Amino acid sequence: MIRRCYVILCMLMFFLTINSQTVNQLIRVGNKQYSQKDYVHAEISYRKVLNKDNNNILACYNLARTLQAQNKDSEAKILYEKVIKLKEASSARVSSYYNLGTLLQKEKNYGGAIETYKNVLRIDPNHNKARYNLELCKKQQQQKKKHSAGGRNKSNNNQKKNQKRNGDNKNGESNQAKNRNSMSRDNAQQLLNAAMQQEKETQERLSKAMKQPSDRKLDKNW
């Protein structure tokens, strides 16, 4: 019975050793493929490792880098965040924070990138790349705010100009209408005055004609 248990234990250890060697071999193969920039096959090798050991830190981190190299940023961010949460991660956590920061910076998510670089410096205060990118992100964030504020001010100024232009057009149309009405009233008044003057002259002529004696003699009544 004891001998049988011993044999089973040896077989179990053997299979574990074979499995561990296979994982390590796949990681080495993936690393070689990555160094040769054969990212497609490197991705396959690292995924094979994760199929055997889903929480393998090296496979998670290296796969994230491989995905980032292929511009598969969304998947890479998920894996970097996974490495950061793994308790066993130490140096891999720093690198994952830094690479995650570069992805956020690429997306112009400067606030998220700033916080991520700060996390790098909390763990490793001498991380010069993180310090440089942190300051760069702060400047980019300020420029983005100024640009947004400038765009809003320009939009408001254009809106005010349009409102003023519309107001001027309305005032111009109103003044033209007033001028037309004034001209119509003036013309009517002139016509009325002319008619009255003509009527007055006619009455004066009739009055003069009635006052003059008649040259024709009337026949007597017999």
mmCIF file with all atom_site columns, C-alpha atoms in Angstrom:
data_model
loop_
_atom_site.group_PDB
_atom_site.id
_atom_site.type_symbol
_atom_site.label_atom_id
_atom_site.label_alt_id
_atom_site.label_comp_id
_atom_site.label_asym_id
_atom_site.label_entity_id
_atom_site.label_seq_id
_atom_site.pdbx_PDB_ins_code
_atom_site.Cartn_x
_atom_site.Cartn_y
_atom_site.Cartn_z
_atom_site.occupancy
_atom_site.B_iso_or_equiv
_atom_site.pdbx_formal_charge
_atom_site.auth_seq_id
_atom_site.auth_comp_id
_atom_site.auth_asym_id
_atom_site.auth_atom_id
_atom_site.pdbx_PDB_model_num
ATOM 1   C CA . MET A 1 1   ? 0.000   0.000   0.000   1.00 0.00 ? 1   MET A CA 1
ATOM 2   C CA . ILE A 1 2   ? 2.785   2.395   0.936   1.00 0.00 ? 2   ILE A CA 1
ATOM 3   C CA . ARG A 1 3   ? 4.667   1.465   -2.208  1.00 0.00 ? 3   ARG A CA 1
ATOM 4   C CA . ARG A 1 4   ? 1.587   2.154   -4.315  1.00 0.00 ? 4   ARG A CA 1
ATOM 5   C CA . CYS A 1 5   ? 1.133   5.620   -2.765  1.00 0.00 ? 5   CYS A CA 1
ATOM 6   C CA . TYR A 1 6   ? 4.792   6.344   -3.372  1.00 0.00 ? 6   TYR A CA 1
ATOM 7   C CA . VAL A 1 7   ? 4.450   5.445   -7.048  1.00 0.00 ? 7   VAL A CA 1
ATOM 8   C CA . ILE A 1 8   ? 1.384   7.699   -7.442  1.00 0.00 ? 8   ILE A CA 1
ATOM 9   C CA . LEU A 1 9   ? 3.199   10.571  -5.742  1.00 0.00 ? 9   LEU A CA 1
ATOM 10  C CA . CYS A 1 10  ? 6.217   10.154  -8.034  1.00 0.00 ? 10  CYS A CA 1
ATOM 11  C CA . MET A 1 11  ? 3.988   10.138  -11.104 1.00 0.00 ? 11  MET A CA 1
ATOM 12  C CA . LEU A 1 12  ? 2.197   13.281  -9.921  1.00 0.00 ? 12  LEU A CA 1
ATOM 13  C CA . MET A 1 13  ? 5.486   15.072  -9.360  1.00 0.00 ? 13  MET A CA 1
ATOM 14  C CA . PHE A 1 14  ? 6.672   13.939  -12.775 1.00 0.00 ? 14  PHE A CA 1
ATOM 15  C CA . PHE A 1 15  ? 3.616   15.348  -14.525 1.00 0.00 ? 15  PHE A CA 1
ATOM 16  C CA . LEU A 1 16  ? 3.918   18.601  -12.611 1.00 0.00 ? 16  LEU A CA 1
ATOM 17  C CA . THR A 1 17  ? 7.575   18.850  -13.602 1.00 0.00 ? 17  THR A CA 1
ATOM 18  C CA . ILE A 1 18  ? 6.765   18.160  -17.261 1.00 0.00 ? 18  ILE A CA 1
ATOM 19  C CA . ASN A 1 19  ? 3.977   20.742  -17.185 1.00 0.00 ? 19  ASN A CA 1
ATOM 20  C CA . SER A 1 20  ? 6.261   23.319  -15.538 1.00 0.00 ? 20  SER A CA 1
ATOM 21  C CA . GLN A 1 21  ? 8.975   22.715  -18.078 1.00 0.00 ? 21  GLN A CA 1
ATOM 22  C CA . THR A 1 22  ? 6.457   23.094  -20.895 1.00 0.00 ? 22  THR A CA 1
ATOM 23  C CA . VAL A 1 23  ? 5.302   26.450  -19.485 1.00 0.00 ? 23  VAL A CA 1
ATOM 24  C CA . ASN A 1 24  ? 8.855   27.702  -19.082 1.00 0.00 ? 24  ASN A CA 1
ATOM 25  C CA . GLN A 1 25  ? 9.771   26.486  -22.550 1.00 0.00 ? 25  GLN A CA 1
ATOM 26  C CA . LEU A 1 26  ? 6.780   28.288  -24.073 1.00 0.00 ? 26  LEU A CA 1
ATOM 27  C CA . ILE A 1 27  ? 7.746   31.501  -22.296 1.00 0.00 ? 27  ILE A CA 1
ATOM 28  C CA . ARG A 1 28  ? 11.312  31.217  -23.597 1.00 0.00 ? 28  ARG A CA 1
ATOM 29  C CA . VAL A 1 29  ? 10.012  30.583  -27.122 1.00 0.00 ? 29  VAL A CA 1
ATOM 30  C CA . GLY A 1 30  ? 7.650   33.542  -26.824 1.00 0.00 ? 30  GLY A CA 1
ATOM 31  C CA . ASN A 1 31  ? 10.457  35.777  -25.580 1.00 0.00 ? 31  ASN A CA 1
ATOM 32  C CA . LYS A 1 32  ? 12.627  34.809  -28.541 1.00 0.00 ? 32  LYS A CA 1
ATOM 33  C CA . GLN A 1 33  ? 9.790   35.485  -30.964 1.00 0.00 ? 33  GLN A CA 1
ATOM 34  C CA . TYR A 1 34  ? 9.127   38.850  -29.304 1.00 0.00 ? 34  TYR A CA 1
ATOM 35  C CA . SER A 1 35  ? 12.790  39.882  -29.571 1.00 0.00 ? 35  SER A CA 1
ATOM 36  C CA . GLN A 1 36  ? 12.616  39.014  -33.284 1.00 0.00 ? 36  GLN A CA 1
ATOM 37  C CA . LYS A 1 37  ? 9.454   41.193  -33.543 1.00 0.00 ? 37  LYS A CA 1
ATOM 38  C CA . ASP A 1 38  ? 7.444   38.147  -34.517 1.00 0.00 ? 38  ASP A CA 1
ATOM 39  C CA . TYR A 1 39  ? 4.565   39.398  -32.398 1.00 0.00 ? 39  TYR A CA 1
ATOM 40  C CA . VAL A 1 40  ? 1.876   37.159  -33.876 1.00 0.00 ? 40  VAL A CA 1
ATOM 41  C CA . HIS A 1 41  ? 3.650   33.919  -32.916 1.00 0.00 ? 41  HIS A CA 1
ATOM 42  C CA . ALA A 1 42  ? 4.819   35.376  -29.613 1.00 0.00 ? 42  ALA A CA 1
ATOM 43  C CA . GLU A 1 43  ? 1.173   36.096  -28.762 1.00 0.00 ? 43  GLU A CA 1
ATOM 44  C CA . ILE A 1 44  ? 0.282   32.472  -29.528 1.00 0.00 ? 44  ILE A CA 1
ATOM 45  C CA . SER A 1 45  ? 3.073   31.147  -27.285 1.00 0.00 ? 45  SER A CA 1
ATOM 46  C CA . TYR A 1 46  ? 2.060   33.326  -24.313 1.00 0.00 ? 46  TYR A CA 1
ATOM 47  C CA . ARG A 1 47  ? -1.610  32.427  -24.717 1.00 0.00 ? 47  ARG A CA 1
ATOM 48  C CA . LYS A 1 48  ? -0.677  28.731  -24.588 1.00 0.00 ? 48  LYS A CA 1
ATOM 49  C CA . VAL A 1 49  ? 0.992   29.399  -21.249 1.00 0.00 ? 49  VAL A CA 1
ATOM 50  C CA . LEU A 1 50  ? -2.088  31.161  -19.901 1.00 0.00 ? 50  LEU A CA 1
ATOM 51  C CA . ASN A 1 51  ? -4.258  28.250  -20.989 1.00 0.00 ? 51  ASN A CA 1
ATOM 52  C CA . LYS A 1 52  ? -2.189  26.106  -18.628 1.00 0.00 ? 52  LYS A CA 1
ATOM 53  C CA . ASP A 1 53  ? -1.666  28.733  -15.893 1.00 0.00 ? 53  ASP A CA 1
ATOM 54  C CA . ASN A 1 54  ? -4.060  31.669  -16.111 1.00 0.00 ? 54  ASN A CA 1
ATOM 55  C CA . ASN A 1 55  ? -2.245  33.690  -13.427 1.00 0.00 ? 55  ASN A CA 1
ATOM 56  C CA . ASN A 1 56  ? 1.289   33.248  -14.735 1.00 0.00 ? 56  ASN A CA 1
ATOM 57  C CA . ILE A 1 57  ? 2.802   36.711  -14.178 1.00 0.00 ? 57  ILE A CA 1
ATOM 58  C CA . LEU A 1 58  ? 5.453   36.515  -16.891 1.00 0.00 ? 58  LEU A CA 1
ATOM 59  C CA . ALA A 1 59  ? 2.997   35.274  -19.496 1.00 0.00 ? 59  ALA A CA 1
ATOM 60  C CA . CYS A 1 60  ? 0.441   37.969  -18.582 1.00 0.00 ? 60  CYS A CA 1
ATOM 61  C CA . TYR A 1 61  ? 2.999   40.764  -18.689 1.00 0.00 ? 61  TYR A CA 1
ATOM 62  C CA . ASN A 1 62  ? 4.771   39.566  -21.840 1.00 0.00 ? 62  ASN A CA 1
ATOM 63  C CA . LEU A 1 63  ? 1.471   39.006  -23.630 1.00 0.00 ? 63  LEU A CA 1
ATOM 64  C CA . ALA A 1 64  ? 0.411   42.541  -22.680 1.00 0.00 ? 64  ALA A CA 1
ATOM 65  C CA . ARG A 1 65  ? 3.622   43.940  -24.190 1.00 0.00 ? 65  ARG A CA 1
ATOM 66  C CA . THR A 1 66  ? 3.094   41.833  -27.331 1.00 0.00 ? 66  THR A CA 1
ATOM 67  C CA . LEU A 1 67  ? -0.476  43.113  -27.714 1.00 0.00 ? 67  LEU A CA 1
ATOM 68  C CA . GLN A 1 68  ? 0.682   46.701  -27.170 1.00 0.00 ? 68  GLN A CA 1
ATOM 69  C CA . ALA A 1 69  ? 3.289   46.241  -29.909 1.00 0.00 ? 69  ALA A CA 1
ATOM 70  C CA . GLN A 1 70  ? 0.425   45.247  -32.243 1.00 0.00 ? 70  GLN A CA 1
ATOM 71  C CA . ASN A 1 71  ? -1.658  48.285  -31.180 1.00 0.00 ? 71  ASN A CA 1
ATOM 72  C CA . LYS A 1 72  ? -4.196  46.042  -29.441 1.00 0.00 ? 72  LYS A CA 1
ATOM 73  C CA . ASP A 1 73  ? -4.313  48.577  -26.634 1.00 0.00 ? 73  ASP A CA 1
ATOM 74  C CA . SER A 1 74  ? -7.637  47.614  -25.026 1.00 0.00 ? 74  SER A CA 1
ATOM 75  C CA . GLU A 1 75  ? -6.558  44.000  -24.443 1.00 0.00 ? 75  GLU A CA 1
ATOM 76  C CA . ALA A 1 76  ? -3.108  45.112  -23.300 1.00 0.00 ? 76  ALA A CA 1
ATOM 77  C CA . LYS A 1 77  ? -4.603  47.423  -20.657 1.00 0.00 ? 77  LYS A CA 1
ATOM 78  C CA . ILE A 1 78  ? -6.691  44.580  -19.226 1.00 0.00 ? 78  ILE A CA 1
ATOM 79  C CA . LEU A 1 79  ? -3.619  42.381  -18.831 1.00 0.00 ? 79  LEU A CA 1
ATOM 80  C CA . TYR A 1 80  ? -1.504  45.169  -17.295 1.00 0.00 ? 80  TYR A CA 1
ATOM 81  C CA . GLU A 1 81  ? -4.249  45.774  -14.751 1.00 0.00 ? 81  GLU A CA 1
ATOM 82  C CA . LYS A 1 82  ? -4.374  42.034  -14.043 1.00 0.00 ? 82  LYS A CA 1
ATOM 83  C CA . VAL A 1 83  ? -0.615  41.925  -13.366 1.00 0.00 ? 83  VAL A CA 1
ATOM 84  C CA . ILE A 1 84  ? -0.902  44.945  -11.050 1.00 0.00 ? 84  ILE A CA 1
ATOM 85  C CA . LYS A 1 85  ? -3.521  43.113  -8.959  1.00 0.00 ? 85  LYS A CA 1
ATOM 86  C CA . LEU A 1 86  ? -1.509  39.876  -8.641  1.00 0.00 ? 86  LEU A CA 1
ATOM 87  C CA . LYS A 1 87  ? 0.064   39.639  -5.173  1.00 0.00 ? 87  LYS A CA 1
ATOM 88  C CA . GLU A 1 88  ? 3.202   37.947  -6.455  1.00 0.00 ? 88  GLU A CA 1
ATOM 89  C CA . ALA A 1 89  ? 3.958   40.772  -8.900  1.00 0.00 ? 89  ALA A CA 1
ATOM 90  C CA . SER A 1 90  ? 6.782   43.073  -7.820  1.00 0.00 ? 90  SER A CA 1
ATOM 91  C CA . SER A 1 91  ? 9.010   44.414  -10.589 1.00 0.00 ? 91  SER A CA 1
ATOM 92  C CA . ALA A 1 92  ? 6.327   43.376  -13.093 1.00 0.00 ? 92  ALA A CA 1
ATOM 93  C CA . ARG A 1 93  ? 3.872   45.648  -11.253 1.00 0.00 ? 93  ARG A CA 1
ATOM 94  C CA . VAL A 1 94  ? 6.113   48.701  -11.763 1.00 0.00 ? 94  VAL A CA 1
ATOM 95  C CA . SER A 1 95  ? 6.552   47.944  -15.465 1.00 0.00 ? 95  SER A CA 1
ATOM 96  C CA . SER A 1 96  ? 2.831   47.296  -15.866 1.00 0.00 ? 96  SER A CA 1
ATOM 97  C CA . TYR A 1 97  ? 1.974   50.634  -14.246 1.00 0.00 ? 97  TYR A CA 1
ATOM 98  C CA . TYR A 1 98  ? 4.426   52.431  -16.518 1.00 0.00 ? 98  TYR A CA 1
ATOM 99  C CA . ASN A 1 99  ? 3.223   50.761  -19.736 1.00 0.00 ? 99  ASN A CA 1
ATOM 100 C CA . LEU A 1 100 ? -0.394  51.325  -18.728 1.00 0.00 ? 100 LEU A CA 1
ATOM 101 C CA . GLY A 1 101 ? 0.459   55.007  -18.275 1.00 0.00 ? 101 GLY A CA 1
ATOM 102 C CA . THR A 1 102 ? 1.872   55.196  -21.806 1.00 0.00 ? 102 THR A CA 1
ATOM 103 C CA . LEU A 1 103 ? -1.355  53.740  -23.201 1.00 0.00 ? 103 LEU A CA 1
ATOM 104 C CA . LEU A 1 104 ? -3.481  56.251  -21.301 1.00 0.00 ? 104 LEU A CA 1
ATOM 105 C CA . GLN A 1 105 ? -1.202  59.062  -22.447 1.00 0.00 ? 105 GLN A CA 1
ATOM 106 C CA . LYS A 1 106 ? -1.570  57.843  -26.037 1.00 0.00 ? 106 LYS A CA 1
ATOM 107 C CA . GLU A 1 107 ? -5.362  58.081  -25.633 1.00 0.00 ? 107 GLU A CA 1
ATOM 108 C CA . LYS A 1 108 ? -4.916  61.666  -24.324 1.00 0.00 ? 108 LYS A CA 1
ATOM 109 C CA . ASN A 1 109 ? -6.369  60.533  -20.994 1.00 0.00 ? 109 ASN A CA 1
ATOM 110 C CA . TYR A 1 110 ? -3.840  62.725  -19.224 1.00 0.00 ? 110 TYR A CA 1
ATOM 111 C CA . GLY A 1 111 ? -5.563  62.603  -15.832 1.00 0.00 ? 111 GLY A CA 1
ATOM 112 C CA . GLY A 1 112 ? -5.469  58.786  -15.761 1.00 0.00 ? 112 GLY A CA 1
ATOM 113 C CA . ALA A 1 113 ? -1.886  58.729  -17.044 1.00 0.00 ? 113 ALA A CA 1
ATOM 114 C CA . ILE A 1 114 ? -0.760  61.186  -14.351 1.00 0.00 ? 114 ILE A CA 1
ATOM 115 C CA . GLU A 1 115 ? -2.196  59.014  -11.574 1.00 0.00 ? 115 GLU A CA 1
ATOM 116 C CA . THR A 1 116 ? -0.619  55.895  -13.095 1.00 0.00 ? 116 THR A CA 1
ATOM 117 C CA . TYR A 1 117 ? 2.841   57.476  -13.300 1.00 0.00 ? 117 TYR A CA 1
ATOM 118 C CA . LYS A 1 118 ? 2.457   58.619  -9.697  1.00 0.00 ? 118 LYS A CA 1
ATOM 119 C CA . ASN A 1 119 ? 1.850   54.977  -8.739  1.00 0.00 ? 119 ASN A CA 1
ATOM 120 C CA . VAL A 1 120 ? 5.110   54.047  -10.478 1.00 0.00 ? 120 VAL A CA 1
ATOM 121 C CA . LEU A 1 121 ? 7.021   56.678  -8.495  1.00 0.00 ? 121 LEU A CA 1
ATOM 122 C CA . ARG A 1 122 ? 5.423   55.567  -5.218  1.00 0.00 ? 122 ARG A CA 1
ATOM 123 C CA . ILE A 1 123 ? 6.928   52.119  -5.762  1.00 0.00 ? 123 ILE A CA 1
ATOM 124 C CA . ASP A 1 124 ? 10.135  53.266  -7.470  1.00 0.00 ? 124 ASP A CA 1
ATOM 125 C CA . PRO A 1 125 ? 10.974  56.958  -6.798  1.00 0.00 ? 125 PRO A CA 1
ATOM 126 C CA . ASN A 1 126 ? 14.014  56.680  -9.108  1.00 0.00 ? 126 ASN A CA 1
ATOM 127 C CA . HIS A 1 127 ? 12.010  55.725  -12.195 1.00 0.00 ? 127 HIS A CA 1
ATOM 128 C CA . ASN A 1 128 ? 13.184  58.589  -14.444 1.00 0.00 ? 128 ASN A CA 1
ATOM 129 C CA . LYS A 1 129 ? 11.017  57.715  -17.431 1.00 0.00 ? 129 LYS A CA 1
ATOM 130 C CA . ALA A 1 130 ? 7.884   57.817  -15.289 1.00 0.00 ? 130 ALA A CA 1
ATOM 131 C CA . ARG A 1 131 ? 8.963   61.157  -13.805 1.00 0.00 ? 131 ARG A CA 1
ATOM 132 C CA . TYR A 1 132 ? 9.587   62.640  -17.261 1.00 0.00 ? 132 TYR A CA 1
ATOM 133 C CA . ASN A 1 133 ? 6.277   61.376  -18.653 1.00 0.00 ? 133 ASN A CA 1
ATOM 134 C CA . LEU A 1 134 ? 4.470   62.652  -15.569 1.00 0.00 ? 134 LEU A CA 1
ATOM 135 C CA . GLU A 1 135 ? 5.695   66.216  -16.166 1.00 0.00 ? 135 GLU A CA 1
ATOM 136 C CA . LEU A 1 136 ? 4.960   65.904  -19.873 1.00 0.00 ? 136 LEU A CA 1
ATOM 137 C CA . CYS A 1 137 ? 1.392   64.782  -19.149 1.00 0.00 ? 137 CYS A CA 1
ATOM 138 C CA . LYS A 1 138 ? 0.843   67.753  -16.842 1.00 0.00 ? 138 LYS A CA 1
ATOM 139 C CA . LYS A 1 139 ? 1.892   70.152  -19.623 1.00 0.00 ? 139 LYS A CA 1
ATOM 140 C CA . GLN A 1 140 ? -0.267  68.338  -22.168 1.00 0.00 ? 140 GLN A CA 1
ATOM 141 C CA . GLN A 1 141 ? -3.228  68.459  -19.799 1.00 0.00 ? 141 GLN A CA 1
ATOM 142 C CA . GLN A 1 142 ? -2.821  72.243  -19.364 1.00 0.00 ? 142 GLN A CA 1
ATOM 143 C CA . GLN A 1 143 ? -2.578  72.741  -23.124 1.00 0.00 ? 143 GLN A CA 1
ATOM 144 C CA . LYS A 1 144 ? -5.717  70.660  -23.618 1.00 0.00 ? 144 LYS A CA 1
ATOM 145 C CA . LYS A 1 145 ? -7.624  72.786  -21.091 1.00 0.00 ? 145 LYS A CA 1
ATOM 146 C CA . LYS A 1 146 ? -6.423  76.032  -22.715 1.00 0.00 ? 146 LYS A CA 1
ATOM 147 C CA . HIS A 1 147 ? -7.388  74.746  -26.141 1.00 0.00 ? 147 HIS A CA 1
ATOM 148 C CA . SER A 1 148 ? -10.846 73.751  -24.888 1.00 0.00 ? 148 SER A CA 1
ATOM 149 C CA . ALA A 1 149 ? -11.307 77.137  -23.184 1.00 0.00 ? 149 ALA A CA 1
ATOM 150 C CA . GLY A 1 150 ? -10.116 78.929  -26.338 1.00 0.00 ? 150 GLY A CA 1
ATOM 151 C CA . GLY A 1 151 ? -12.571 76.949  -28.436 1.00 0.00 ? 151 GLY A CA 1
ATOM 152 C CA . ARG A 1 152 ? -15.450 77.842  -26.117 1.00 0.00 ? 152 ARG A CA 1
ATOM 153 C CA . ASN A 1 153 ? -14.480 81.549  -26.143 1.00 0.00 ? 153 ASN A CA 1
ATOM 154 C CA . LYS A 1 154 ? -14.233 81.533  -29.948 1.00 0.00 ? 154 LYS A CA 1
ATOM 155 C CA . SER A 1 155 ? -17.636 79.895  -30.199 1.00 0.00 ? 155 SER A CA 1
ATOM 156 C CA . ASN A 1 156 ? -19.141 82.471  -27.824 1.00 0.00 ? 156 ASN A CA 1
ATOM 157 C CA . ASN A 1 157 ? -17.560 85.343  -29.781 1.00 0.00 ? 157 ASN A CA 1
ATOM 158 C CA . ASN A 1 158 ? -18.893 83.967  -33.055 1.00 0.00 ? 158 ASN A CA 1
ATOM 159 C CA . GLN A 1 159 ? -22.314 83.600  -31.491 1.00 0.00 ? 159 GLN A CA 1
ATOM 160 C CA . LYS A 1 160 ? -22.222 87.206  -30.284 1.00 0.00 ? 160 LYS A CA 1
ATOM 161 C CA . LYS A 1 161 ? -21.109 88.397  -33.721 1.00 0.00 ? 161 LYS A CA 1
ATOM 162 C CA . ASN A 1 162 ? -23.944 86.500  -35.362 1.00 0.00 ? 162 ASN A CA 1
ATOM 163 C CA . GLN A 1 163 ? -26.428 87.930  -32.892 1.00 0.00 ? 163 GLN A CA 1
ATOM 164 C CA . LYS A 1 164 ? -25.106 91.444  -33.543 1.00 0.00 ? 164 LYS A CA 1
ATOM 165 C CA . ARG A 1 165 ? -25.205 90.873  -37.300 1.00 0.00 ? 165 ARG A CA 1
ATOM 166 C CA . ASN A 1 166 ? -28.775 89.632  -37.068 1.00 0.00 ? 166 ASN A CA 1
ATOM 167 C CA . GLY A 1 167 ? -29.659 92.598  -34.894 1.00 0.00 ? 167 GLY A CA 1
ATOM 168 C CA . ASP A 1 168 ? -28.079 95.007  -37.381 1.00 0.00 ? 168 ASP A CA 1
ATOM 169 C CA . ASN A 1 169 ? -29.975 93.365  -40.228 1.00 0.00 ? 169 ASN A CA 1
ATOM 170 C CA . LYS A 1 170 ? -33.231 93.652  -38.327 1.00 0.00 ? 170 LYS A CA 1
ATOM 171 C CA . ASN A 1 171 ? -32.517 97.296  -37.489 1.00 0.00 ? 171 ASN A CA 1
ATOM 172 C CA . GLY A 1 172 ? -31.634 97.963  -41.128 1.00 0.00 ? 172 GLY A CA 1
ATOM 173 C CA . GLU A 1 173 ? -34.831 96.333  -42.318 1.00 0.00 ? 173 GLU A CA 1
ATOM 174 C CA . SER A 1 174 ? -36.821 98.259  -39.714 1.00 0.00 ? 174 SER A CA 1
ATOM 175 C CA . ASN A 1 175 ? -35.225 101.553 -40.773 1.00 0.00 ? 175 ASN A CA 1
ATOM 176 C CA . GLN A 1 176 ? -35.927 100.796 -44.427 1.00 0.00 ? 176 GLN A CA 1
ATOM 177 C CA . ALA A 1 177 ? -39.540 100.052 -43.589 1.00 0.00 ? 177 ALA A CA 1
ATOM 178 C CA . LYS A 1 178 ? -39.764 103.303 -41.636 1.00 0.00 ? 178 LYS A CA 1
ATOM 179 C CA . ASN A 1 179 ? -38.234 105.210 -44.538 1.00 0.00 ? 179 ASN A CA 1
ATOM 180 C CA . ARG A 1 180 ? -40.686 103.632 -46.968 1.00 0.00 ? 180 ARG A CA 1
ATOM 181 C CA . ASN A 1 181 ? -43.621 104.504 -44.702 1.00 0.00 ? 181 ASN A CA 1
ATOM 182 C CA . SER A 1 182 ? -42.317 108.043 -44.300 1.00 0.00 ? 182 SER A CA 1
ATOM 183 C CA . MET A 1 183 ? -41.898 108.429 -48.042 1.00 0.00 ? 183 MET A CA 1
ATOM 184 C CA . SER A 1 184 ? -45.405 107.107 -48.623 1.00 0.00 ? 184 SER A CA 1
ATOM 185 C CA . ARG A 1 185 ? -46.852 109.594 -46.168 1.00 0.00 ? 185 ARG A CA 1
ATOM 186 C CA . ASP A 1 186 ? -44.831 112.449 -47.709 1.00 0.00 ? 186 ASP A CA 1
ATOM 187 C CA . ASN A 1 187 ? -45.949 111.547 -51.218 1.00 0.00 ? 187 ASN A CA 1
ATOM 188 C CA . ALA A 1 188 ? -49.578 111.370 -50.124 1.00 0.00 ? 188 ALA A CA 1
ATOM 189 C CA . GLN A 1 189 ? -49.271 114.737 -48.406 1.00 0.00 ? 189 GLN A CA 1
ATOM 190 C CA . GLN A 1 190 ? -47.657 116.285 -51.493 1.00 0.00 ? 190 GLN A CA 1
ATOM 191 C CA . LEU A 1 191 ? -50.416 114.959 -53.724 1.00 0.00 ? 191 LEU A CA 1
ATOM 192 C CA . LEU A 1 192 ? -53.035 116.226 -51.304 1.00 0.00 ? 192 LEU A CA 1
ATOM 193 C CA . ASN A 1 193 ? -51.406 119.673 -51.154 1.00 0.00 ? 193 ASN A CA 1
ATOM 194 C CA . ALA A 1 194 ? -51.173 119.797 -54.950 1.00 0.00 ? 194 ALA A CA 1
ATOM 195 C CA . ALA A 1 195 ? -54.843 118.890 -55.289 1.00 0.00 ? 195 ALA A CA 1
ATOM 196 C CA . MET A 1 196 ? -55.854 121.519 -52.730 1.00 0.00 ? 196 MET A CA 1
ATOM 197 C CA . GLN A 1 197 ? -53.720 124.142 -54.480 1.00 0.00 ? 197 GLN A CA 1
ATOM 198 C CA . GLN A 1 198 ? -55.293 123.263 -57.808 1.00 0.00 ? 198 GLN A CA 1
ATOM 199 C CA . GLU A 1 199 ? -58.767 123.465 -56.300 1.00 0.00 ? 199 GLU A CA 1
ATOM 200 C CA . LYS A 1 200 ? -57.926 126.851 -54.779 1.00 0.00 ? 200 LYS A CA 1
ATOM 201 C CA . GLU A 1 201 ? -56.675 128.198 -58.084 1.00 0.00 ? 201 GLU A CA 1
ATOM 202 C CA . THR A 1 202 ? -59.829 126.952 -59.819 1.00 0.00 ? 202 THR A CA 1
ATOM 203 C CA . GLN A 1 203 ? -62.073 128.673 -57.254 1.00 0.00 ? 203 GLN A CA 1
ATOM 204 C CA . GLU A 1 204 ? -60.131 131.901 -57.621 1.00 0.00 ? 204 GLU A CA 1
ATOM 205 C CA . ARG A 1 205 ? -60.542 131.850 -61.405 1.00 0.00 ? 205 ARG A CA 1
ATOM 206 C CA . LEU A 1 206 ? -64.284 131.244 -61.098 1.00 0.00 ? 206 LEU A CA 1
ATOM 207 C CA . SER A 1 207 ? -64.661 134.065 -58.618 1.00 0.00 ? 207 SER A CA 1
ATOM 208 C CA . LYS A 1 208 ? -62.864 136.533 -60.893 1.00 0.00 ? 208 LYS A CA 1
ATOM 209 C CA . ALA A 1 209 ? -64.937 135.477 -63.845 1.00 0.00 ? 209 ALA A CA 1
ATOM 210 C CA . MET A 1 210 ? -68.213 136.122 -61.991 1.00 0.00 ? 210 MET A CA 1
ATOM 211 C CA . LYS A 1 211 ? -67.166 139.616 -60.896 1.00 0.00 ? 211 LYS A CA 1
ATOM 212 C CA . GLN A 1 212 ? -66.321 140.875 -64.445 1.00 0.00 ? 212 GLN A CA 1
ATOM 213 C CA . PRO A 1 213 ? -69.218 142.699 -66.375 1.00 0.00 ? 213 PRO A CA 1
ATOM 214 C CA . SER A 1 214 ? -70.658 141.022 -69.434 1.00 0.00 ? 214 SER A CA 1
ATOM 215 C CA . ASP A 1 215 ? -69.951 142.654 -72.846 1.00 0.00 ? 215 ASP A CA 1
ATOM 216 C CA . ARG A 1 216 ? -73.144 141.302 -74.395 1.00 0.00 ? 216 ARG A CA 1
ATOM 217 C CA . LYS A 1 217 ? -76.238 143.642 -74.258 1.00 0.00 ? 217 LYS A CA 1
ATOM 218 C CA . LEU A 1 218 ? -79.543 142.170 -73.325 1.00 0.00 ? 218 LEU A CA 1
ATOM 219 C CA . ASP A 1 219 ? -82.590 142.789 -75.527 1.00 0.00 ? 219 ASP A CA 1
ATOM 220 C CA . LYS A 1 220 ? -85.260 144.923 -74.045 1.00 0.00 ? 220 LYS A CA 1
ATOM 221 C CA . ASN A 1 221 ? -88.589 143.552 -73.100 1.00 0.00 ? 221 ASN A CA 1
ATOM 222 C CA . TRP A 1 222 ? -91.185 145.239 -75.043 1.00 0.00 ? 222 TRP A CA 1
#
